């Protein structure tokens, strides 16, 4: 069976953000990812769906989970995968994003996965290139595959999104993970709360249609999921918090603060974690409450589902 004969899933030939997706597209991607969870848990983790296709990973920012899972996803589906390391490429000689991308375009890739420090970079490339573009994180704008893998993790544990309350806590201001999750969780019917010091909340946070708290006790009261975010110091232009010790005291997730949430509450974190800053080690490592390694597992399955869905639209 070739991908072109399979049922289409996405209307667009790119995945640039959760914005623009509808609930049925999200559900179809999550359903498809379930088949890849099963495949990945088996012995022979291979399909030939992307045989003959070329996937380029173009990462302008550091990444462990996202880049390696796109690489594994592509390889498990039979694609040729090229990882462009920006440090050793001509980008370090001053080449522009568009020139780098045009060079890669001439090599005729089918899918380009891009992470860039500027919001809008993935969208710009999608207009210039002939291949499908996947946004693996653009500035503080969107990180759609992270929100999808978080949704898959939540759906597998809690069955769905209706009647769920999710608190996204920490550095919301600089977080593309927060923006994509707010969009996706709201789209699927969950209630979303943002919990952060006022300095780490976007000034227009209210436009997301979510509840906003600056106090962990009030913000976590009765929630089903506590999603912690890293202080993204590399995106900060000044001091947004007095010190990491003080930050942990008021906003770091420890046993006491987790106690404000529902007794059955589960903890998520997209990684990389800063232990003792936004999350206590004993919470991160407590397998009864922490979904952190499950999120990483779901990341490979979601990226396989996204590649599969994009390949279905290809000639
Ligand atoms: C996130 C990112 O890069 O936006 N990490 C990830 O993809 N798992 C979050 C972060 O960097 O804090």
XYZ file of N, CA, C and O in Angstrom, residues 165 167 169 193 195 213-226 228 248-267 283:
164
model
N -9.397 19.625 33.646
C -8.775 20.936 33.862
C -7.266 20.751 33.890
O -6.740 19.914 34.632
N -3.583 22.693 34.283
C -2.871 23.920 34.677
C -1.504 23.923 34.004
O -0.718 22.983 34.192
N 1.964 25.737 33.997
C 2.596 26.551 35.042
C 4.023 26.932 34.690
O 4.802 26.087 34.249
N -5.865 26.446 32.576
C -5.456 27.531 33.479
C -3.988 27.827 33.248
O -3.199 26.902 33.013
N -0.730 29.392 35.230
C -0.293 29.768 36.578
C 1.157 30.225 36.494
O 2.046 29.435 36.133
N -3.898 32.660 36.859
C -3.591 32.713 38.293
C -2.128 33.112 38.489
O -1.269 32.716 37.697
N -1.860 33.855 39.558
C -0.457 34.140 39.876
C -0.045 33.407 41.154
O 1.063 33.586 41.639
N -0.937 32.557 41.661
C -0.677 31.842 42.903
C -0.890 30.341 42.668
O -1.929 29.944 42.146
N 0.098 29.528 43.030
C 0.019 28.086 42.755
C -1.126 27.427 43.534
O -1.785 26.526 43.025
N -1.370 27.867 44.774
C -2.405 27.223 45.583
C -3.774 27.365 44.916
O -4.507 26.382 44.745
N -4.094 28.584 44.509
C -5.384 28.816 43.852
C -5.391 28.183 42.456
O -6.370 27.561 42.036
N -4.292 28.302 41.747
C -4.232 27.835 40.362
C -4.298 26.323 40.231
O -4.824 25.788 39.253
N -3.751 25.616 41.219
C -3.730 24.146 41.115
C -4.963 23.496 41.759
O -5.163 22.289 41.588
N -5.773 24.291 42.464
C -6.902 23.702 43.194
C -7.804 22.904 42.253
O -8.358 23.451 41.301
N -7.904 21.614 42.503
C -8.833 20.746 41.765
C -8.423 20.385 40.345
O -9.236 19.833 39.607
N -7.180 20.657 39.925
C -6.842 20.339 38.523
C -6.492 18.858 38.340
O -6.073 18.171 39.272
N -6.686 18.380 37.107
C -6.392 16.973 36.781
C -4.960 16.798 36.306
O -4.365 15.737 36.481
N -4.438 17.816 35.611
C -3.081 17.722 35.054
C -2.314 18.989 35.431
O -2.823 20.104 35.269
N -1.088 18.790 35.912
C -0.202 19.928 36.194
C 0.944 19.847 35.181
O 1.730 18.896 35.191
N 4.276 21.461 33.886
C 5.305 22.407 34.313
C 6.178 22.821 33.124
O 6.475 22.010 32.250
N 11.653 28.659 42.924
C 11.234 27.317 43.350
C 10.293 27.397 44.559
O 9.309 26.674 44.633
N 10.605 28.299 45.473
C 9.793 28.412 46.690
C 8.340 28.747 46.343
O 7.408 28.164 46.889
N 8.147 29.644 45.397
C 6.774 30.077 45.099
C 6.127 29.315 43.940
O 4.931 29.117 43.921
N 6.923 28.890 42.965
C 6.339 28.297 41.745
C 6.868 26.899 41.411
O 6.372 26.270 40.478
N 7.867 26.411 42.125
C 8.399 25.080 41.846
C 7.421 24.021 42.348
O 6.846 24.156 43.434
N 7.217 22.978 41.547
C 6.260 21.937 41.946
C 6.931 20.962 42.912
O 7.854 20.236 42.540
N 6.453 20.970 44.155
C 6.914 19.999 45.154
C 5.678 19.276 45.699
O 4.557 19.525 45.235
N 5.871 18.399 46.670
C 4.735 17.619 47.213
C 3.628 18.519 47.743
O 2.448 18.254 47.540
N 4.068 19.562 48.460
C 3.068 20.422 49.086
C 2.180 21.067 48.010
O 0.946 21.013 48.111
N 2.786 21.615 46.983
C 1.977 22.295 45.956
C 1.164 21.280 45.145
O 0.019 21.538 44.789
N 1.745 20.115 44.862
C 0.970 19.100 44.133
C -0.268 18.693 44.946
O -1.306 18.341 44.384
N -0.151 18.793 46.274
C -1.279 18.480 47.164
C -2.484 19.395 46.955
O -3.594 19.058 47.359
N -2.316 20.549 46.329
C -3.449 21.442 46.063
C -4.317 20.902 44.917
O -5.488 21.229 44.798
N -3.698 20.102 44.040
C -4.428 19.563 42.879
C -5.295 18.382 43.332
O -5.286 18.000 44.499
N -6.043 17.796 42.390
C -6.849 16.608 42.745
C -5.928 15.494 43.219
O -4.808 15.357 42.713
N -6.372 14.618 44.104
C -5.499 13.529 44.582
C -4.998 12.658 43.431
O -3.894 12.101 43.499
N -5.788 12.564 42.359
C -5.382 11.715 41.222
C -4.563 12.495 40.182
O -4.275 11.971 39.103
N -4.186 13.737 40.498
C -3.552 14.591 39.475
C -2.242 14.010 38.964
O -1.485 13.372 39.704
N -1.985 14.233 37.671
C -0.763 13.746 37.021
C 0.089 14.939 36.593
O -0.435 16.019 36.335
N 1.401 14.691 36.522
C 2.349 15.774 36.258
C 3.013 15.567 34.902
O 3.426 14.450 34.561
N 9.255 14.540 42.607
C 7.998 14.546 41.827
C 8.302 14.058 40.404
O 7.606 13.203 39.853
